mmCIF file of C-alpha atoms in Angstrom:
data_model
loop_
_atom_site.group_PDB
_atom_site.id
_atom_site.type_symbol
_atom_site.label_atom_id
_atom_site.label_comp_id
_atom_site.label_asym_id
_atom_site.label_seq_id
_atom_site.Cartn_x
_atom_site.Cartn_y
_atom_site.Cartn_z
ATOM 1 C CA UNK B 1 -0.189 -20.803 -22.874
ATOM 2 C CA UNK B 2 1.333 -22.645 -25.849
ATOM 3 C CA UNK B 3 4.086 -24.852 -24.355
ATOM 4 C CA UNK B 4 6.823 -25.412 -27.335
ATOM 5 C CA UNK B 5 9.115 -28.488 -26.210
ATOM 6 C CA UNK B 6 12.670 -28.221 -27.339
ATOM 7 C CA UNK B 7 15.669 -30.883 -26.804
ATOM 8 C CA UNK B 8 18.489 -28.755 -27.569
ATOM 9 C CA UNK B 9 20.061 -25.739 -25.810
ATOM 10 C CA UNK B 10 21.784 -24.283 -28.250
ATOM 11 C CA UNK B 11 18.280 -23.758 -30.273
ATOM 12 C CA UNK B 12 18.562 -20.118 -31.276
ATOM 13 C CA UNK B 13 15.126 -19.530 -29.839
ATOM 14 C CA UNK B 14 16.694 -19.684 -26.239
ATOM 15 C CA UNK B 15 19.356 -16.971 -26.919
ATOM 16 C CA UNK B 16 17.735 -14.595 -24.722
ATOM 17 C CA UNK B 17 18.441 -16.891 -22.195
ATOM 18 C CA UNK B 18 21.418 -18.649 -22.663
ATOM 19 C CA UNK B 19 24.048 -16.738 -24.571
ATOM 20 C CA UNK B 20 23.028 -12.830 -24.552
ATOM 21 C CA UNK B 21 24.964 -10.661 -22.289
ATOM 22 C CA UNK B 22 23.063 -7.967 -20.238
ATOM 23 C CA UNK B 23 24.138 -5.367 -22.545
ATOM 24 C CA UNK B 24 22.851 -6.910 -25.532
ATOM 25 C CA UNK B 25 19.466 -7.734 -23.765
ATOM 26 C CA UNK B 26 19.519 -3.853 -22.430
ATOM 27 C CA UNK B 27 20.427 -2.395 -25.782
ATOM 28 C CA UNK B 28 20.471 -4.346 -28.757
ATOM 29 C CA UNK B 29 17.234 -6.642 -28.873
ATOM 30 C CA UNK B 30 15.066 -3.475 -28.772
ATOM 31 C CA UNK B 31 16.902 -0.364 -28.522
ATOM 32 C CA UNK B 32 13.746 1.388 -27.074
ATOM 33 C CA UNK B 33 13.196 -0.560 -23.993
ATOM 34 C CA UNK B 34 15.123 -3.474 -24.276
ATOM 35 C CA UNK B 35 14.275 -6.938 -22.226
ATOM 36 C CA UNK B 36 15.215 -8.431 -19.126
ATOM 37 C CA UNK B 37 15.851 -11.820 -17.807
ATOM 38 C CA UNK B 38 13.049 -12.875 -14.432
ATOM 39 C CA UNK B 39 15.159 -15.928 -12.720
ATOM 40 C CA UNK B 40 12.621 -18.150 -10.902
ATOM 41 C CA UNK B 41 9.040 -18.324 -9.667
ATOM 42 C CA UNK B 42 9.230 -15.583 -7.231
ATOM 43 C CA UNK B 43 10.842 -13.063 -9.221
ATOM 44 C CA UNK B 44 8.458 -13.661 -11.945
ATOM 45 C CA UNK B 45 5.553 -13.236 -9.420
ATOM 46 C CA UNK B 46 6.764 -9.915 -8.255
ATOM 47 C CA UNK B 47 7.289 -8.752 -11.725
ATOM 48 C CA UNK B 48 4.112 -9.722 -13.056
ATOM 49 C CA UNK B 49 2.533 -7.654 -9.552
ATOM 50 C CA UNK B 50 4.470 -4.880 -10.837
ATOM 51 C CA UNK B 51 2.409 -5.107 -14.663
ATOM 52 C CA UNK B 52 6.077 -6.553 -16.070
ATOM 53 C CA UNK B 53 5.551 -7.771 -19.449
ATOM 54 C CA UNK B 54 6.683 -11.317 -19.958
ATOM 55 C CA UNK B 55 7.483 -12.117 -23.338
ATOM 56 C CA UNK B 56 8.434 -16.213 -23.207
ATOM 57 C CA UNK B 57 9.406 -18.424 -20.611
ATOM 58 C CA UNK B 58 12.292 -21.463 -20.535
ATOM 59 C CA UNK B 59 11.259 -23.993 -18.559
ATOM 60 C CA UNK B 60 12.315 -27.161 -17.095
ATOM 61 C CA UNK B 61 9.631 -29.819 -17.762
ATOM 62 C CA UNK B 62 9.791 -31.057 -14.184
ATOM 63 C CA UNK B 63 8.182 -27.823 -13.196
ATOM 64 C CA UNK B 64 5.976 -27.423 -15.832
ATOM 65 C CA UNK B 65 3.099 -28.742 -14.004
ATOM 66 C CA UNK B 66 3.907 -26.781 -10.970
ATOM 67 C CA UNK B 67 4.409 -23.671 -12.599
ATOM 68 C CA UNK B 68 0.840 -23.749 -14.919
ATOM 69 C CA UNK B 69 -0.842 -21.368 -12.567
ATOM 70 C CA UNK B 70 1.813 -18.619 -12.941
ATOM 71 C CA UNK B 71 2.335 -19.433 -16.596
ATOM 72 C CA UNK B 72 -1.776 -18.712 -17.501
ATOM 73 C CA UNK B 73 -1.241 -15.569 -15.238
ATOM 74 C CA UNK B 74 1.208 -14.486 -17.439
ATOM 75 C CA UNK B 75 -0.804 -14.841 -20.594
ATOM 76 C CA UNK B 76 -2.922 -12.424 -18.864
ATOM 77 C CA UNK B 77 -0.603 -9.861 -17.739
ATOM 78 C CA UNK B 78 -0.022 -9.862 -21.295
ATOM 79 C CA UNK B 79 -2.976 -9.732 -23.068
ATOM 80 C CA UNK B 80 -4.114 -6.786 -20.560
ATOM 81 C CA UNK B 81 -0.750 -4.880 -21.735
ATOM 82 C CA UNK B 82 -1.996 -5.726 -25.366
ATOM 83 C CA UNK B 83 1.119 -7.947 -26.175
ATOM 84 C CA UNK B 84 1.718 -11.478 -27.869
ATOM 85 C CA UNK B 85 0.834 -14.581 -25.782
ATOM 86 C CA UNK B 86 4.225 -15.533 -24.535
ATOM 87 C CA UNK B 87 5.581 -18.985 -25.484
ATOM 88 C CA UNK B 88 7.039 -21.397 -22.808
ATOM 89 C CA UNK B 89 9.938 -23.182 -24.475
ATOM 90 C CA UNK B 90 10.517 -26.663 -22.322
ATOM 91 C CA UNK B 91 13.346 -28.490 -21.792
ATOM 92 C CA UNK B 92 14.333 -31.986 -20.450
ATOM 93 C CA UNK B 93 15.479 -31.906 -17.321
ATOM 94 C CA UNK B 94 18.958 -33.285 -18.110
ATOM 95 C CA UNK B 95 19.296 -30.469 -20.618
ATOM 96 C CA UNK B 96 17.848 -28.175 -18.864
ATOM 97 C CA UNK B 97 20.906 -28.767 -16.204
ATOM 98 C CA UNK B 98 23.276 -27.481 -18.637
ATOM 99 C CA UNK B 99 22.210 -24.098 -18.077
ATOM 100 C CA UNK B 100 24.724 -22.067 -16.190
ATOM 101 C CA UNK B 101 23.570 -21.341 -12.829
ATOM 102 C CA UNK B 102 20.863 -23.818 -13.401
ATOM 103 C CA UNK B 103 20.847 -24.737 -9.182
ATOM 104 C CA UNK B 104 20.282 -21.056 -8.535
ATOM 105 C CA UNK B 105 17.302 -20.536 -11.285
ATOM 106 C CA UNK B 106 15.624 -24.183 -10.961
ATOM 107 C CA UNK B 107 15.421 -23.808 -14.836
ATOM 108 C CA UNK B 108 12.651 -21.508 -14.560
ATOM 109 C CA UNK B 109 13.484 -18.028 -16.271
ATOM 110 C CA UNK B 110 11.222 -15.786 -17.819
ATOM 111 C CA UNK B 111 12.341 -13.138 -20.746
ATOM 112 C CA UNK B 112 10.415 -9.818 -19.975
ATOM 113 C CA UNK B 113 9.408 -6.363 -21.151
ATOM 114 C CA UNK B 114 11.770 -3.877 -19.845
ATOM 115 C CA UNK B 115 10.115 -1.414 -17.687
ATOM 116 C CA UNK B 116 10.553 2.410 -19.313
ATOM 117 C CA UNK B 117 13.100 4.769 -18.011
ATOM 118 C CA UNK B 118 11.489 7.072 -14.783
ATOM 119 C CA UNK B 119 12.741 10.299 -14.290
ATOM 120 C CA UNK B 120 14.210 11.412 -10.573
ATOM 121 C CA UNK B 121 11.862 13.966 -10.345
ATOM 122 C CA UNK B 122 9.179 11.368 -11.075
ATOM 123 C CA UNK B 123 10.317 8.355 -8.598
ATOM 124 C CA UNK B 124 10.423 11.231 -5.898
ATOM 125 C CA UNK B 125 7.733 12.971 -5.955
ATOM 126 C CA UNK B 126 5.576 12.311 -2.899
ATOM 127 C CA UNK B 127 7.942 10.580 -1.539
ATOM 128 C CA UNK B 128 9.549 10.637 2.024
ATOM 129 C CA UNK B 129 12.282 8.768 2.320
ATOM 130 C CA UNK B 130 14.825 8.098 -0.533
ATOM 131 C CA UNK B 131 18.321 6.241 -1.302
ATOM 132 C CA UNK B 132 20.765 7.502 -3.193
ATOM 133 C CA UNK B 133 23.323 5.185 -4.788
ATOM 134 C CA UNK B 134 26.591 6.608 -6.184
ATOM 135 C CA UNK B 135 28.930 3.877 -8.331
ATOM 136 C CA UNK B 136 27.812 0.818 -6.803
ATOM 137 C CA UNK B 137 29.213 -2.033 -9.328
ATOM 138 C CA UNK B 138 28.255 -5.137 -7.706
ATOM 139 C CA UNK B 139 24.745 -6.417 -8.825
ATOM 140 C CA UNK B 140 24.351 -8.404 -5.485
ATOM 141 C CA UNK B 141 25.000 -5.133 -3.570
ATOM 142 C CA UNK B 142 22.390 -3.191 -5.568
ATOM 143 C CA UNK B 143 19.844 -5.704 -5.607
ATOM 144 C CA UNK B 144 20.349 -6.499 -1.735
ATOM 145 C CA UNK B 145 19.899 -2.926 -1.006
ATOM 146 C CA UNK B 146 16.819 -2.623 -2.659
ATOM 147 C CA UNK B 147 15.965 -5.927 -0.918
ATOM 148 C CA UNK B 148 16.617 -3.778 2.679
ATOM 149 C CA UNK B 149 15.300 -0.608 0.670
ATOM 150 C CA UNK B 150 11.742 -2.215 0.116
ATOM 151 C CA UNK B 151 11.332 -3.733 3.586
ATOM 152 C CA UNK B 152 12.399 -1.074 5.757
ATOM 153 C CA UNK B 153 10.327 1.585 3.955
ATOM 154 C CA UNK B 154 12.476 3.426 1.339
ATOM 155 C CA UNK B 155 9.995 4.898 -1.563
ATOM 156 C CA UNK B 156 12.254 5.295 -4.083
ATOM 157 C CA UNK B 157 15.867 4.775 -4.934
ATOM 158 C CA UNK B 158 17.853 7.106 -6.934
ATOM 159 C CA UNK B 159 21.140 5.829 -8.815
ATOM 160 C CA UNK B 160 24.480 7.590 -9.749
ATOM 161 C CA UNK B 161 24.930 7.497 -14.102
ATOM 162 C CA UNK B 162 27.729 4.675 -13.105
ATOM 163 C CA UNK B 163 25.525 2.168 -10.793
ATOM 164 C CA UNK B 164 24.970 -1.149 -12.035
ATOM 165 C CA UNK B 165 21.396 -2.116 -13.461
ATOM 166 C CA UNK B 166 18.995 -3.009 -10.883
ATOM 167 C CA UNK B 167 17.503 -5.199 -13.447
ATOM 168 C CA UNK B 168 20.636 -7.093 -14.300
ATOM 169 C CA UNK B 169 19.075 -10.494 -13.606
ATOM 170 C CA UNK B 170 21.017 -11.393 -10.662
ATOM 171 C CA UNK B 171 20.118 -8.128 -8.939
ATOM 172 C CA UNK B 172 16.770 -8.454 -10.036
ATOM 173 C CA UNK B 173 16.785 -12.198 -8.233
ATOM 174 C CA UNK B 174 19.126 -10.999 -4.973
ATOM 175 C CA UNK B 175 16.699 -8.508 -4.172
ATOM 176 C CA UNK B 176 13.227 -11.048 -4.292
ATOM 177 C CA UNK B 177 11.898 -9.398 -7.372
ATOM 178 C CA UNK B 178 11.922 -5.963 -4.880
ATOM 179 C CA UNK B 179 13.702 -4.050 -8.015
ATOM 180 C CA UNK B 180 10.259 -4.054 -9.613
ATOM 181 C CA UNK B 181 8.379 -2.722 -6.674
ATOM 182 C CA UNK B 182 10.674 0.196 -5.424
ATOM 183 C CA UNK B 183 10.457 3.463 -7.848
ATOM 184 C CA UNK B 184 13.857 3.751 -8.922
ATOM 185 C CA UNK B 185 15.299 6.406 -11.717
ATOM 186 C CA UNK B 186 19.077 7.205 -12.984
ATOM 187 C CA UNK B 187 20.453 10.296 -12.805
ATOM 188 C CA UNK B 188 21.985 11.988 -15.791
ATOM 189 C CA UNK B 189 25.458 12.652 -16.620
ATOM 190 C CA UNK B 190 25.847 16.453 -16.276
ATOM 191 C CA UNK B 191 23.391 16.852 -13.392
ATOM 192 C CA UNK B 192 25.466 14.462 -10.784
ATOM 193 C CA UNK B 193 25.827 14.954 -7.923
ATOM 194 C CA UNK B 194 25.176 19.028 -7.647
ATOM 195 C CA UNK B 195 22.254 19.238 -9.628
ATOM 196 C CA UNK B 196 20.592 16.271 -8.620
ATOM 197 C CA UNK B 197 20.981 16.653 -4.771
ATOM 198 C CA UNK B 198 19.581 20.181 -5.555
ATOM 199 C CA UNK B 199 16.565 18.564 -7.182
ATOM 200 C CA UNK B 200 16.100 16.537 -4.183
ATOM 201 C CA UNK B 201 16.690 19.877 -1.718
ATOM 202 C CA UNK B 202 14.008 21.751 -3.696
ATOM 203 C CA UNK B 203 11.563 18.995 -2.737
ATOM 204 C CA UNK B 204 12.281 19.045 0.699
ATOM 205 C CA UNK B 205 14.696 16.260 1.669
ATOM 206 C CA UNK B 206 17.520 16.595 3.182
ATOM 207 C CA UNK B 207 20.810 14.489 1.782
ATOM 208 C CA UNK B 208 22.607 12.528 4.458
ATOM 209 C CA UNK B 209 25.775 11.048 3.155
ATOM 210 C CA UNK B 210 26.859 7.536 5.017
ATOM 211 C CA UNK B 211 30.446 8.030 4.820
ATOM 212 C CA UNK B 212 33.400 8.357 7.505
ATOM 213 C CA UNK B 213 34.330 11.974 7.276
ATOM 214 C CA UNK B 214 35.759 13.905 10.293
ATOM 215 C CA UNK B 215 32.442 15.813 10.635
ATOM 216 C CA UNK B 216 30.268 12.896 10.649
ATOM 217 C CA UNK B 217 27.712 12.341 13.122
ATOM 218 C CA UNK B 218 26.468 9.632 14.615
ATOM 219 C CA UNK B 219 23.340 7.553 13.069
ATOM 220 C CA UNK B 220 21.174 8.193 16.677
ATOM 221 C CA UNK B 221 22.626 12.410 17.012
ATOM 222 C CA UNK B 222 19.226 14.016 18.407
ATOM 223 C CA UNK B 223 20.286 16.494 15.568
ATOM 224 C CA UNK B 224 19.230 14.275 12.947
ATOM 225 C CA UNK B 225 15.758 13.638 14.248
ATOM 226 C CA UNK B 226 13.844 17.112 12.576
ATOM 227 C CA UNK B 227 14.150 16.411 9.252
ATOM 228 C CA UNK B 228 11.096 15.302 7.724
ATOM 229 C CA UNK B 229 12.158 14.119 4.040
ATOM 230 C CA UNK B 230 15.676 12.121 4.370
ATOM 231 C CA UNK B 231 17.955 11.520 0.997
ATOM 232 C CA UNK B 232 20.144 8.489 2.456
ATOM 233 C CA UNK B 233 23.509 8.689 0.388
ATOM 234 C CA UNK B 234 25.535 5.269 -0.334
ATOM 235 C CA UNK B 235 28.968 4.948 -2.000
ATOM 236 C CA UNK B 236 30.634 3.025 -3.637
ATOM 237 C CA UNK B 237 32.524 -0.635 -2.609
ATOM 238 C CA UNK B 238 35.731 0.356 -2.848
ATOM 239 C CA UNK B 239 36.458 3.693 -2.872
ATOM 240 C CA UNK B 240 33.164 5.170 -1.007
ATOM 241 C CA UNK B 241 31.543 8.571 -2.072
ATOM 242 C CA UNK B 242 33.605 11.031 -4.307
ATOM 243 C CA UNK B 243 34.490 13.992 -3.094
ATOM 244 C CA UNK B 244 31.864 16.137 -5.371
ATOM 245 C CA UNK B 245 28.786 13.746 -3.225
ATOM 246 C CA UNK B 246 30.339 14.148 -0.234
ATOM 247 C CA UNK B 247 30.813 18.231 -0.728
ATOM 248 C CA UNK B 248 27.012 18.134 -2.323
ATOM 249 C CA UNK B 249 25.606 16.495 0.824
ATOM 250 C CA UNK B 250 23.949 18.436 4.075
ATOM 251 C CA UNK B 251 25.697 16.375 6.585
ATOM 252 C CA UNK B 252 27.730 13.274 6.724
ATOM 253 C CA UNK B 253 26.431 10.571 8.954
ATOM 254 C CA UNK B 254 28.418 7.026 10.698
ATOM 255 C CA UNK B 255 27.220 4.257 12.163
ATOM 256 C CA UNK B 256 29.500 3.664 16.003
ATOM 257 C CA UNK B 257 31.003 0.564 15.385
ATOM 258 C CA UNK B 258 33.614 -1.906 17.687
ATOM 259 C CA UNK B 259 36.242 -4.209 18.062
ATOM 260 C CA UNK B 260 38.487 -1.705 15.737
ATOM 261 C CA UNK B 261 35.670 -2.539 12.455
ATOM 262 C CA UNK B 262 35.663 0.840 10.278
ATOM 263 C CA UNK B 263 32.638 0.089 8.085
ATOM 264 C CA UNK B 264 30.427 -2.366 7.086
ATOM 265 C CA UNK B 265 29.283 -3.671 3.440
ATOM 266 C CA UNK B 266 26.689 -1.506 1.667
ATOM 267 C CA UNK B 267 24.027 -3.759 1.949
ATOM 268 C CA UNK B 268 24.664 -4.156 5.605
ATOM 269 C CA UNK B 269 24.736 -0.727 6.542
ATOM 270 C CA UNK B 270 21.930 0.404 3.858
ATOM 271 C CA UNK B 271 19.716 -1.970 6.032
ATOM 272 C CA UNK B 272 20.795 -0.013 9.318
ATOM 273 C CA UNK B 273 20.392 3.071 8.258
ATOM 274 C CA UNK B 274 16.878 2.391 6.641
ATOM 275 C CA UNK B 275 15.496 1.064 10.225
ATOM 276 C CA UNK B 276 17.080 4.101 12.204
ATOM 277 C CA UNK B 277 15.492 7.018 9.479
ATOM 278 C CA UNK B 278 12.983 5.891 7.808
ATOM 279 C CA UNK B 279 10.830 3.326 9.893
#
C-alpha cells in the first residue's frame, strides 16, 4: 500500500477524517452509498471480515509498522471488490495528537465504502430471533446494543425511520465493529410500526415489546416460552415506545427489578433480554 506522509492536518486530503460531519460523509461525498469512518484496528478488522470497502487510511506513524499487516489486507479487500488501492496518509505523531478524540482512535482511522441499504424483509428472512429499535438517538446506545445483539445471538436488527446510524463512527467503534456483522435494515416512513410488525408477523415472529405497561409480563412468564421466532421491541431513551409500537406489539414484556429501580438503560436491558429469549 502506498503510504503518502503528510505534516499538516488541515491538508484537505484528510477532510474525511477531520472536519466532515456524519451527514456529509452519509450523503454528500457520494449520494449513492456514501462513506463511513472505521476508528481503530479492531473495527477495521471486523469491517474488512464483513467485505467493507476501505477507501484510505490516516495513520499515526508510530503505528505504521504495527499496522502493515492489516494495511496490505486492505489492499486486498479492495482489489477483490474491484476498487482503487487505498492510500494511507501518515502523520507525525505530535500532529497526529491534534485529532479530536485522538486517545480513543490511537490515530488509526480508516475511510470506508458504505455498505448498501438492506431491506427488512431481507435482514429477516431466515432468521429467528430479531431486535427492533424504535427512536433510539444515542450512538453509544445503538452501537452497544448491537454489541449485546451480536453476542447473545440476535440475527438481525431492525431500526425505527428515526434511530441513529449504526454506522455513525462512534457506534460503529462502541459496538467492536459488531454493526458490520449483524444484518440490520431501516424501516420506511409510512410502514412504521403497523406495517412493519405485520411484515415480521407474516414471517412468523412474534413482537414482544420491553416496556412497563400494566399488562406486561414478566421476562421468565412460562407463557412466553412457545414462541419460536421472537421480535424483541426497544424504545426509546427518554420517552420509551410510542403508543402506535406499543398498540402494534403481541404482548408487552418487564424485566422484575428491586430496591424501587423502574428500568434499566437500553443497552443494559437489550443484553438481558437477548440471554433470556434468544440463547
Amino acid at each position: 500500500m502506498q503510504a503518502v506522509r503528510l505534516d499538516d492536518i488541515s491538508d484537505p486530503r484528510l477532510d474525511v477524517f477531520a472536519r466532515l460531519t456524519e451527514h456529509q460523509l452519509r450523503c454528500d461525498l457520494d449520494p449513492a452509498r456514501g462513506i463511513l469512518i472505521a476508528e481503530s484496528p479492531l473495527v477495521v478488522c471486523v469491517a474488512l471480515d464483513a467485505g467493507v470497502v476501505p477507501l484510505s487510511f490516516l495513520v499515526d506513524e508510530r503505528h505504521l509498522g504495527s499496522c502493515a499487516e492489516l494495511l496490505e489486507r486492505a489492499a486486498q479487500v479492495a482489489a477483490e471488490a474491484g476498487a482503487d488501492k487505498p492510500e494511507a496518509f501518515v502523520l507525525p505523531h505530535d500532529v497526529a495528537e491534534c485529532l479530536t478524540g485522538y486517545k480513543v482512535t490511537r490515530g488509526f482511522l480508516c475511510a470506508m465504502r458504505r455498505p448498501a441499504a438492506r431491506g427488512v424483509a431481507e435482514v429477516v428472512a431466515g432468521a429467528r430471533h430479531v431486535a427492533v429499535l424504535e427512536d433510539l438517538v444515542d450512538v453509544s446506545n445503538v452501537g452497544a446494543l448491537f454489541r449485546s445483539a451480536a453476542a447473545l445471538g440476535a440475527d438481525a436488527v431492525v431500526l425505527s425511520p428515526r434511530c441513529a446510524d449504526p454506522f455513525c463512527r462512534r457506534a460503529a467503534r462502541v459496538s467492536m465493529g459488531t454493526v458490520f456483522q449483524v444484518p440490520w435494515a431501516r424501516a420506511e416512513a409510512p410502514s412504521w410500526p403497523g406495517a412493519t410488525f405485520d411484515l415480521l408477523r407474516e414471517k412468523g415472529f412474534s413482537v414482544l415489546a420491553m416496556a412497563l405497561a400494566e399488562d406486561a409480563v414478566a421476562i421468565d412468564d412460562p407463557s412466553l416460552s412457545h414462541a419460536d421466532k421472537r421480535a424483541l421491541l426497544f424504545g426509546s431513551e427518554g420517552y420509551g415506545l410510542t403508543r402506535a409500537a406499543l398498540d402494534a406489539a403481541d404482548r408487552s414484556v418487564i424485566i422484575p427489578m428491586s430496591n424501587g429501580v423502574d428500568s434499566l438503560n437500553v443497552a443494559a436491558s437489550s443484553a438481558v433480554a437477548f440471554w433470556q429469549f434468544f440463547r
